[in-house]
Amino acid sequence: MTAPTTSAPAPADGDAEGPENRFDRIRSRIGGWAVLPLMALALLWPGDLPADQRGMLAVLAFVVLLWICETIPIAATALIGIALLVLLGVGSASEVFGAFGSPTVFLVIGAFLLARAMTVHGLDRRFALRVLALLGVGNSTYRTALAFGVVATVLATLVSASATAAMLLPIGVGVVRTVGDLVQEQNPEVRGHRTRFSCMLMLAIAYGAGVGSVLTPITGIANVIGRGAVQEMTGYQIPLFDWLALSAPYVVALGVVVFTALVLLNRPETRHIPGGQEHFRAAHRELGGMSTGERNVLWTFALTVVLWVTPSLLETLGAVPPDTVLATVLDRLNEGAVVVATAGLLFFLPAGGGERTLSWADAGRIDWGTVVLVGVGLTIGRMMSETGLADSFGAAVADLTGVQSTLLLCLVAVVLGMVISETTSNTASVGIVVPIVIPIAVAIGVDPLIPAMAAIFGGNAGAMLPVSTPPNAIVHGSGYVPMIRMIRTGVVADLATIPLILLATVGIGSMIGLALQ
């Protein structure tokens, strides 16, 4: 997924250009040259696969290869892929394009509208500066980096991880310059503002955004795609509280592990930031009082959360008698319908000066490419099930790997998702791995929900390269994160993440009885 560009200056030491760009060009060319032969091989593969399964396999080869190689934009690959499903006879036009009517697609649209309104009115920036201005935070390099990581984690549960990183980056650049000047005074051999502290701070933004994006099933787009694939292939939607039961302990533990890795591998040159706290407080004071638009967005977001949480909460408490008006109303509070309706209120609410809280011009700037990607990901999962390719593929992979237990399948899912996410986006990784893992689970006779969650968490965990996640690309584009430091820190974070994912999915998942119902 293409990450938002930023205006942060890149230090001219040559590291922003180099091997990673050559790798990207080679990877792109491989995809362009290999895609047609790979599709032909899928269509002509010897065996007794029906024609619709062969067509599905060819489309899958096309999409997966070009997503990994990023020969063309990921959303463009998705659009061509969905057209090929019809042209190759995998399904009728109404069957294939019908997936775009999924509630999951509208959930993404509504969530993007809310996030856009937050950004337009500066509510996210106000929150970030308020936390950074807290007593004792701004004067310490360690506490400042930790605060940036925590802020990024929390913001990424409200808006997208890429928007979080893009918003925090310019604030972080100002801190990096302040500390860089101090380090240069103490260490004249340091070039520019590229210090160990600058690397730690920028990676705290990127990794914090990645950590926060897995907390709920509706904030990270990879989560939406994974949860939607589970629903399309099994008919079961993972409840919000079940997701949180797995993700909340995992997010806390992962945050501790990631920050520890950041400190150990990027220990700052100095512990003290002169005037740091005053800088953040002054920036927060400059914002003034909360505007009408900010208050409208805040209350709308709060209403959305209440309507999302209430049905699951009341059901958990057993407070909803069946066959009552309340039960009927709560049953209609679909997440997608709720967020589209509440986000729609922003087009009505006045923000002062004759303006509405959200204009259509602002709404048109949401990431429609991601909306397309979500719809196509759901379509691929559905058509793999309907053609029977998912069952055939799952049985074949199960026989080949010999995986026979939930734990081993989860390990395979985590490693596969993590490896793929290191070379392409986390959304593409989850979209590839979840539809593969579910039929394998069915083939070996284990419940697919826990392996699917392991695949989702693993697909979100790539941390080594700029291409792994949009936040990684954003902070690397600032020029303050040398490639070798990102790789070294990412390797440690990845290795430490694997057992955490297994503990969360297999351990907690088994404890709470996560299974198809």
PDB file of N, CA and C in Angstrom, residues 406-483:
ATOM      1  N   THR A 406      -3.149 -27.767  16.181  1.00  0.00           N
ATOM      2  CA  THR A 406      -3.417 -26.325  16.175  1.00  0.00           C
ATOM      3  C   THR A 406      -2.135 -25.533  16.387  1.00  0.00           C
ATOM      4  N   LEU A 407      -1.287 -25.968  17.323  1.00  0.00           N
ATOM      5  CA  LEU A 407      -0.064 -25.231  17.634  1.00  0.00           C
ATOM      6  C   LEU A 407       0.859 -25.162  16.424  1.00  0.00           C
ATOM      7  N   LEU A 408       1.085 -26.312  15.756  1.00  0.00           N
ATOM      8  CA  LEU A 408       1.977 -26.306  14.598  1.00  0.00           C
ATOM      9  C   LEU A 408       1.399 -25.497  13.455  1.00  0.00           C
ATOM     10  N   LEU A 409       0.085 -25.583  13.246  1.00  0.00           N
ATOM     11  CA  LEU A 409      -0.524 -24.793  12.177  1.00  0.00           C
ATOM     12  C   LEU A 409      -0.420 -23.304  12.479  1.00  0.00           C
ATOM     13  N   CYS A 410      -0.600 -22.932  13.742  1.00  0.00           N
ATOM     14  CA  CYS A 410      -0.445 -21.529  14.118  1.00  0.00           C
ATOM     15  C   CYS A 410       0.980 -21.049  13.891  1.00  0.00           C
ATOM     16  N   LEU A 411       1.954 -21.895  14.202  1.00  0.00           N
ATOM     17  CA  LEU A 411       3.351 -21.529  13.968  1.00  0.00           C
ATOM     18  C   LEU A 411       3.601 -21.314  12.483  1.00  0.00           C
ATOM     19  N   VAL A 412       3.091 -22.215  11.641  1.00  0.00           N
ATOM     20  CA  VAL A 412       3.230 -22.060  10.191  1.00  0.00           C
ATOM     21  C   VAL A 412       2.563 -20.767   9.733  1.00  0.00           C
ATOM     22  N   ALA A 413       1.357 -20.497  10.263  1.00  0.00           N
ATOM     23  CA  ALA A 413       0.624 -19.295   9.868  1.00  0.00           C
ATOM     24  C   ALA A 413       1.375 -18.027  10.258  1.00  0.00           C
ATOM     25  N   VAL A 414       1.923 -18.001  11.469  1.00  0.00           N
ATOM     26  CA  VAL A 414       2.649 -16.817  11.948  1.00  0.00           C
ATOM     27  C   VAL A 414       3.890 -16.572  11.102  1.00  0.00           C
ATOM     28  N   VAL A 415       4.687 -17.612  10.906  1.00  0.00           N
ATOM     29  CA  VAL A 415       5.935 -17.456  10.148  1.00  0.00           C
ATOM     30  C   VAL A 415       5.643 -17.072   8.706  1.00  0.00           C
ATOM     31  N   LEU A 416       4.670 -17.745   8.082  1.00  0.00           N
ATOM     32  CA  LEU A 416       4.328 -17.426   6.696  1.00  0.00           C
ATOM     33  C   LEU A 416       3.816 -15.993   6.572  1.00  0.00           C
ATOM     34  N   GLY A 417       2.916 -15.598   7.479  1.00  0.00           N
ATOM     35  CA  GLY A 417       2.407 -14.233   7.442  1.00  0.00           C
ATOM     36  C   GLY A 417       3.495 -13.204   7.667  1.00  0.00           C
ATOM     37  N   MET A 418       4.412 -13.487   8.581  1.00  0.00           N
ATOM     38  CA  MET A 418       5.487 -12.557   8.880  1.00  0.00           C
ATOM     39  C   MET A 418       6.460 -12.426   7.714  1.00  0.00           C
ATOM     40  N   VAL A 419       6.814 -13.550   7.106  1.00  0.00           N
ATOM     41  CA  VAL A 419       7.753 -13.522   5.981  1.00  0.00           C
ATOM     42  C   VAL A 419       7.170 -12.752   4.811  1.00  0.00           C
ATOM     43  N   ILE A 420       5.896 -13.020   4.496  1.00  0.00           N
ATOM     44  CA  ILE A 420       5.271 -12.315   3.368  1.00  0.00           C
ATOM     45  C   ILE A 420       5.143 -10.826   3.669  1.00  0.00           C
ATOM     46  N   SER A 421       4.822 -10.483   4.927  1.00  0.00           N
ATOM     47  CA  SER A 421       4.650  -9.072   5.264  1.00  0.00           C
ATOM     48  C   SER A 421       5.961  -8.303   5.215  1.00  0.00           C
ATOM     49  N   GLU A 422       7.093  -9.005   5.294  1.00  0.00           N
ATOM     50  CA  GLU A 422       8.380  -8.314   5.193  1.00  0.00           C
ATOM     51  C   GLU A 422       8.667  -7.846   3.768  1.00  0.00           C
ATOM     52  N   THR A 423       8.042  -8.464   2.780  1.00  0.00           N
ATOM     53  CA  THR A 423       8.320  -8.101   1.392  1.00  0.00           C
ATOM     54  C   THR A 423       7.147  -7.407   0.715  1.00  0.00           C
ATOM     55  N   THR A 424       6.024  -7.330   1.374  1.00  0.00           N
ATOM     56  CA  THR A 424       4.874  -6.607   0.836  1.00  0.00           C
ATOM     57  C   THR A 424       4.096  -6.033   2.003  1.00  0.00           C
ATOM     58  N   SER A 425       2.957  -5.419   1.762  1.00  0.00           N
ATOM     59  CA  SER A 425       2.218  -4.771   2.840  1.00  0.00           C
ATOM     60  C   SER A 425       1.562  -5.800   3.756  1.00  0.00           C
ATOM     61  N   ASN A 426       1.276  -5.370   4.977  1.00  0.00           N
ATOM     62  CA  ASN A 426       0.615  -6.283   5.915  1.00  0.00           C
ATOM     63  C   ASN A 426      -0.803  -6.626   5.462  1.00  0.00           C
ATOM     64  N   THR A 427      -1.465  -5.712   4.771  1.00  0.00           N
ATOM     65  CA  THR A 427      -2.800  -6.015   4.265  1.00  0.00           C
ATOM     66  C   THR A 427      -2.759  -7.133   3.232  1.00  0.00           C
ATOM     67  N   ALA A 428      -1.783  -7.061   2.325  1.00  0.00           N
ATOM     68  CA  ALA A 428      -1.655  -8.119   1.319  1.00  0.00           C
ATOM     69  C   ALA A 428      -1.283  -9.442   1.984  1.00  0.00           C
ATOM     70  N   SER A 429      -0.414  -9.391   2.993  1.00  0.00           N
ATOM     71  CA  SER A 429       0.014 -10.611   3.662  1.00  0.00           C
ATOM     72  C   SER A 429      -1.168 -11.329   4.305  1.00  0.00           C
ATOM     73  N   VAL A 430      -1.989 -10.584   5.036  1.00  0.00           N
ATOM     74  CA  VAL A 430      -3.161 -11.188   5.677  1.00  0.00           C
ATOM     75  C   VAL A 430      -4.137 -11.694   4.624  1.00  0.00           C
ATOM     76  N   GLY A 431      -4.315 -10.917   3.555  1.00  0.00           N
ATOM     77  CA  GLY A 431      -5.211 -11.346   2.487  1.00  0.00           C
ATOM     78  C   GLY A 431      -4.763 -12.616   1.796  1.00  0.00           C
ATOM     79  N   ILE A 432      -3.469 -12.875   1.809  1.00  0.00           N
ATOM     80  CA  ILE A 432      -2.932 -14.095   1.195  1.00  0.00           C
ATOM     81  C   ILE A 432      -3.009 -15.281   2.149  1.00  0.00           C
ATOM     82  N   VAL A 433      -2.593 -15.082   3.408  1.00  0.00           N
ATOM     83  CA  VAL A 433      -2.366 -16.202   4.324  1.00  0.00           C
ATOM     84  C   VAL A 433      -3.659 -16.727   4.946  1.00  0.00           C
ATOM     85  N   VAL A 434      -4.568 -15.843   5.328  1.00  0.00           N
ATOM     86  CA  VAL A 434      -5.787 -16.315   6.004  1.00  0.00           C
ATOM     87  C   VAL A 434      -6.591 -17.276   5.134  1.00  0.00           C
ATOM     88  N   PRO A 435      -6.841 -16.963   3.839  1.00  0.00           N
ATOM     89  CA  PRO A 435      -7.580 -17.928   3.011  1.00  0.00           C
ATOM     90  C   PRO A 435      -6.841 -19.252   2.794  1.00  0.00           C
ATOM     91  N   ILE A 436      -5.535 -19.264   3.035  1.00  0.00           N
ATOM     92  CA  ILE A 436      -4.771 -20.510   2.923  1.00  0.00           C
ATOM     93  C   ILE A 436      -4.881 -21.332   4.205  1.00  0.00           C
ATOM     94  N   VAL A 437      -4.817 -20.649   5.341  1.00  0.00           N
ATOM     95  CA  VAL A 437      -4.777 -21.337   6.632  1.00  0.00           C
ATOM     96  C   VAL A 437      -6.118 -21.985   6.974  1.00  0.00           C
ATOM     97  N   ILE A 438      -7.213 -21.304   6.673  1.00  0.00           N
ATOM     98  CA  ILE A 438      -8.533 -21.820   7.055  1.00  0.00           C
ATOM     99  C   ILE A 438      -8.807 -23.205   6.457  1.00  0.00           C
ATOM    100  N   PRO A 439      -8.625 -23.406   5.134  1.00  0.00           N
ATOM    101  CA  PRO A 439      -8.880 -24.755   4.605  1.00  0.00           C
ATOM    102  C   PRO A 439      -7.909 -25.810   5.116  1.00  0.00           C
ATOM    103  N   ILE A 440      -6.677 -25.414   5.444  1.00  0.00           N
ATOM    104  CA  ILE A 440      -5.747 -26.383   6.031  1.00  0.00           C
ATOM    105  C   ILE A 440      -6.281 -26.847   7.380  1.00  0.00           C
ATOM    106  N   ALA A 441      -6.775 -25.901   8.183  1.00  0.00           N
ATOM    107  CA  ALA A 441      -7.331 -26.257   9.487  1.00  0.00           C
ATOM    108  C   ALA A 441      -8.504 -27.218   9.333  1.00  0.00           C
ATOM    109  N   VAL A 442      -9.371 -26.922   8.376  1.00  0.00           N
ATOM    110  CA  VAL A 442     -10.516 -27.806   8.143  1.00  0.00           C
ATOM    111  C   VAL A 442     -10.040 -29.192   7.713  1.00  0.00           C
ATOM    112  N   ALA A 443      -9.007 -29.225   6.852  1.00  0.00           N
ATOM    113  CA  ALA A 443      -8.519 -30.503   6.329  1.00  0.00           C
ATOM    114  C   ALA A 443      -7.934 -31.388   7.423  1.00  0.00           C
ATOM    115  N   ILE A 444      -7.293 -30.788   8.438  1.00  0.00           N
ATOM    116  CA  ILE A 444      -6.670 -31.603   9.492  1.00  0.00           C
ATOM    117  C   ILE A 444      -7.589 -31.756  10.700  1.00  0.00           C
ATOM    118  N   GLY A 445      -8.795 -31.182  10.618  1.00  0.00           N
ATOM    119  CA  GLY A 445      -9.781 -31.390  11.662  1.00  0.00           C
ATOM    120  C   GLY A 445      -9.635 -30.530  12.894  1.00  0.00           C
ATOM    121  N   VAL A 446      -9.067 -29.309  12.750  1.00  0.00           N
ATOM    122  CA  VAL A 446      -8.998 -28.393  13.891  1.00  0.00           C
ATOM    123  C   VAL A 446      -9.838 -27.166  13.584  1.00  0.00           C
ATOM    124  N   ASP A 447     -10.302 -26.502  14.637  1.00  0.00           N
ATOM    125  CA  ASP A 447     -11.102 -25.302  14.442  1.00  0.00           C
ATOM    126  C   ASP A 447     -10.239 -24.206  13.809  1.00  0.00           C
ATOM    127  N   PRO A 448     -10.752 -23.532  12.772  1.00  0.00           N
ATOM    128  CA  PRO A 448      -9.905 -22.598  12.019  1.00  0.00           C
ATOM    129  C   PRO A 448      -9.744 -21.226  12.655  1.00  0.00           C
ATOM    130  N   LEU A 449     -10.505 -20.867  13.685  1.00  0.00           N
ATOM    131  CA  LEU A 449     -10.465 -19.496  14.182  1.00  0.00           C
ATOM    132  C   LEU A 449      -9.123 -19.123  14.808  1.00  0.00           C
ATOM    133  N   ILE A 450      -8.570 -20.011  15.634  1.00  0.00           N
ATOM    134  CA  ILE A 450      -7.295 -19.693  16.281  1.00  0.00           C
ATOM    135  C   ILE A 450      -6.160 -19.603  15.259  1.00  0.00           C
ATOM    136  N   PRO A 451      -6.002 -20.547  14.320  1.00  0.00           N
ATOM    137  CA  PRO A 451      -4.977 -20.373  13.280  1.00  0.00           C
ATOM    138  C   PRO A 451      -5.192 -19.119  12.442  1.00  0.00           C
ATOM    139  N   ALA A 452      -6.458 -18.759  12.171  1.00  0.00           N
ATOM    140  CA  ALA A 452      -6.724 -17.547  11.388  1.00  0.00           C
ATOM    141  C   ALA A 452      -6.262 -16.307  12.152  1.00  0.00           C
ATOM    142  N   MET A 453      -6.513 -16.260  13.472  1.00  0.00           N
ATOM    143  CA  MET A 453      -6.040 -15.134  14.269  1.00  0.00           C
ATOM    144  C   MET A 453      -4.514 -15.083  14.302  1.00  0.00           C
ATOM    145  N   ALA A 454      -3.871 -16.254  14.369  1.00  0.00           N
ATOM    146  CA  ALA A 454      -2.411 -16.290  14.328  1.00  0.00           C
ATOM    147  C   ALA A 454      -1.894 -15.728  13.002  1.00  0.00           C
ATOM    148  N   ALA A 455      -2.583 -16.054  11.908  1.00  0.00           N
ATOM    149  CA  ALA A 455      -2.185 -15.533  10.597  1.00  0.00           C
ATOM    150  C   ALA A 455      -2.360 -14.021  10.535  1.00  0.00           C
ATOM    151  N   ILE A 456      -3.444 -13.507  11.125  1.00  0.00           N
ATOM    152  CA  ILE A 456      -3.687 -12.064  11.122  1.00  0.00           C
ATOM    153  C   ILE A 456      -2.614 -11.338  11.938  1.00  0.00           C
ATOM    154  N   PHE A 457      -2.338 -11.837  13.143  1.00  0.00           N
ATOM    155  CA  PHE A 457      -1.308 -11.212  13.966  1.00  0.00           C
ATOM    156  C   PHE A 457       0.068 -11.322  13.309  1.00  0.00           C
ATOM    157  N   GLY A 458       0.370 -12.489  12.715  1.00  0.00           N
ATOM    158  CA  GLY A 458       1.652 -12.657  12.051  1.00  0.00           C
ATOM    159  C   GLY A 458       1.797 -11.752  10.849  1.00  0.00           C
ATOM    160  N   GLY A 459       0.725 -11.601  10.079  1.00  0.00           N
ATOM    161  CA  GLY A 459       0.778 -10.718   8.926  1.00  0.00           C
ATOM    162  C   GLY A 459       0.958  -9.268   9.285  1.00  0.00           C
ATOM    163  N   ASN A 460       0.561  -8.893  10.494  1.00  0.00           N
ATOM    164  CA  ASN A 460       0.734  -7.514  10.970  1.00  0.00           C
ATOM    165  C   ASN A 460       2.106  -7.256  11.572  1.00  0.00           C
ATOM    166  N   ALA A 461       2.914  -8.306  11.730  1.00  0.00           N
ATOM    167  CA  ALA A 461       4.105  -8.194  12.580  1.00  0.00           C
ATOM    168  C   ALA A 461       5.389  -7.834  11.839  1.00  0.00           C
ATOM    169  N   GLY A 462       5.385  -7.775  10.520  1.00  0.00           N
ATOM    170  CA  GLY A 462       6.616  -7.468   9.794  1.00  0.00           C
ATOM    171  C   GLY A 462       7.204  -6.131  10.213  1.00  0.00           C
ATOM    172  N   ALA A 463       8.491  -6.106  10.556  1.00  0.00           N
ATOM    173  CA  ALA A 463       9.091  -4.880  11.090  1.00  0.00           C
ATOM    174  C   ALA A 463      10.472  -4.581  10.538  1.00  0.00           C
ATOM    175  N   MET A 464      10.955  -5.386   9.594  1.00  0.00           N
ATOM    176  CA  MET A 464      12.363  -5.279   9.187  1.00  0.00           C
ATOM    177  C   MET A 464      12.629  -4.253   8.098  1.00  0.00           C
ATOM    178  N   LEU A 465      11.699  -4.086   7.150  1.00  0.00           N
ATOM    179  CA  LEU A 465      11.968  -3.306   5.950  1.00  0.00           C
ATOM    180  C   LEU A 465      10.959  -2.168   5.802  1.00  0.00           C
ATOM    181  N   PRO A 466      11.315  -1.116   5.040  1.00  0.00           N
ATOM    182  CA  PRO A 466      10.359  -0.027   4.803  1.00  0.00           C
ATOM    183  C   PRO A 466       9.076  -0.502   4.135  1.00  0.00           C
ATOM    184  N   VAL A 467       9.173  -1.502   3.264  1.00  0.00           N
ATOM    185  CA  VAL A 467       7.997  -1.973   2.545  1.00  0.00           C
ATOM    186  C   VAL A 467       7.081  -2.816   3.419  1.00  0.00           C
ATOM    187  N   SER A 468       7.540  -3.227   4.599  1.00  0.00           N
ATOM    188  CA  SER A 468       6.762  -4.130   5.445  1.00  0.00           C
ATOM    189  C   SER A 468       5.434  -3.521   5.867  1.00  0.00           C
ATOM    190  N   THR A 469       5.440  -2.259   6.274  1.00  0.00           N
ATOM    191  CA  THR A 469       4.220  -1.568   6.677  1.00  0.00           C
ATOM    192  C   THR A 469       4.303  -0.119   6.221  1.00  0.00           C
ATOM    193  N   PRO A 470       3.160   0.560   6.006  1.00  0.00           N
ATOM    194  CA  PRO A 470       3.200   1.990   5.682  1.00  0.00           C
ATOM    195  C   PRO A 470       3.918   2.838   6.738  1.00  0.00           C
ATOM    196  N   PRO A 471       3.713   2.612   8.057  1.00  0.00           N
ATOM    197  CA  PRO A 471       4.477   3.403   9.024  1.00  0.00           C
ATOM    198  C   PRO A 471       5.992   3.228   8.878  1.00  0.00           C
ATOM    199  N   ASN A 472       6.458   2.006   8.584  1.00  0.00           N
ATOM    200  CA  ASN A 472       7.887   1.815   8.345  1.00  0.00           C
ATOM    201  C   ASN A 472       8.366   2.661   7.178  1.00  0.00           C
ATOM    202  N   ALA A 473       7.589   2.679   6.102  1.00  0.00           N
ATOM    203  CA  ALA A 473       7.962   3.460   4.918  1.00  0.00           C
ATOM    204  C   ALA A 473       7.995   4.943   5.237  1.00  0.00           C
ATOM    205  N   ILE A 474       7.043   5.402   6.030  1.00  0.00           N
ATOM    206  CA  ILE A 474       6.960   6.827   6.356  1.00  0.00           C
ATOM    207  C   ILE A 474       8.179   7.275   7.162  1.00  0.00           C
ATOM    208  N   VAL A 475       8.516   6.544   8.223  1.00  0.00           N
ATOM    209  CA  VAL A 475       9.634   6.985   9.060  1.00  0.00           C
ATOM    210  C   VAL A 475      10.973   6.793   8.341  1.00  0.00           C
ATOM    211  N   HIS A 476      11.082   5.761   7.511  1.00  0.00           N
ATOM    212  CA  HIS A 476      12.328   5.594   6.759  1.00  0.00           C
ATOM    213  C   HIS A 476      12.494   6.717   5.747  1.00  0.00           C
ATOM    214  N   GLY A 477      11.380   7.180   5.182  1.00  0.00           N
ATOM    215  CA  GLY A 477      11.442   8.281   4.235  1.00  0.00           C
ATOM    216  C   GLY A 477      11.904   9.585   4.853  1.00  0.00           C
ATOM    217  N   SER A 478      11.853   9.695   6.176  1.00  0.00           N
ATOM    218  CA  SER A 478      12.339  10.903   6.837  1.00  0.00           C
ATOM    219  C   SER A 478      13.850  11.040   6.722  1.00  0.00           C
ATOM    220  N   GLY A 479      14.547   9.931   6.489  1.00  0.00           N
ATOM    221  CA  GLY A 479      15.998   9.958   6.394  1.00  0.00           C
ATOM    222  C   GLY A 479      16.720   9.770   7.709  1.00  0.00           C
ATOM    223  N   TYR A 480      15.974   9.601   8.788  1.00  0.00           N
ATOM    224  CA  TYR A 480      16.597   9.472  10.100  1.00  0.00           C
ATOM    225  C   TYR A 480      16.770   8.029  10.555  1.00  0.00           C
ATOM    226  N   VAL A 481      16.357   7.077   9.735  1.00  0.00           N
ATOM    227  CA  VAL A 481      16.437   5.666  10.119  1.00  0.00           C
ATOM    228  C   VAL A 481      17.307   4.919   9.108  1.00  0.00           C
ATOM    229  N   PRO A 482      18.570   4.664   9.422  1.00  0.00           N
ATOM    230  CA  PRO A 482      19.409   3.886   8.501  1.00  0.00           C
ATOM    231  C   PRO A 482      18.829   2.494   8.289  1.00  0.00           C
ATOM    232  N   MET A 483      18.952   1.996   7.075  1.00  0.00           N
ATOM    233  CA  MET A 483      18.373   0.699   6.742  1.00  0.00           C
ATOM    234  C   MET A 483      18.906  -0.405   7.649  1.00  0.00           C
TER     235      MET A 483
END
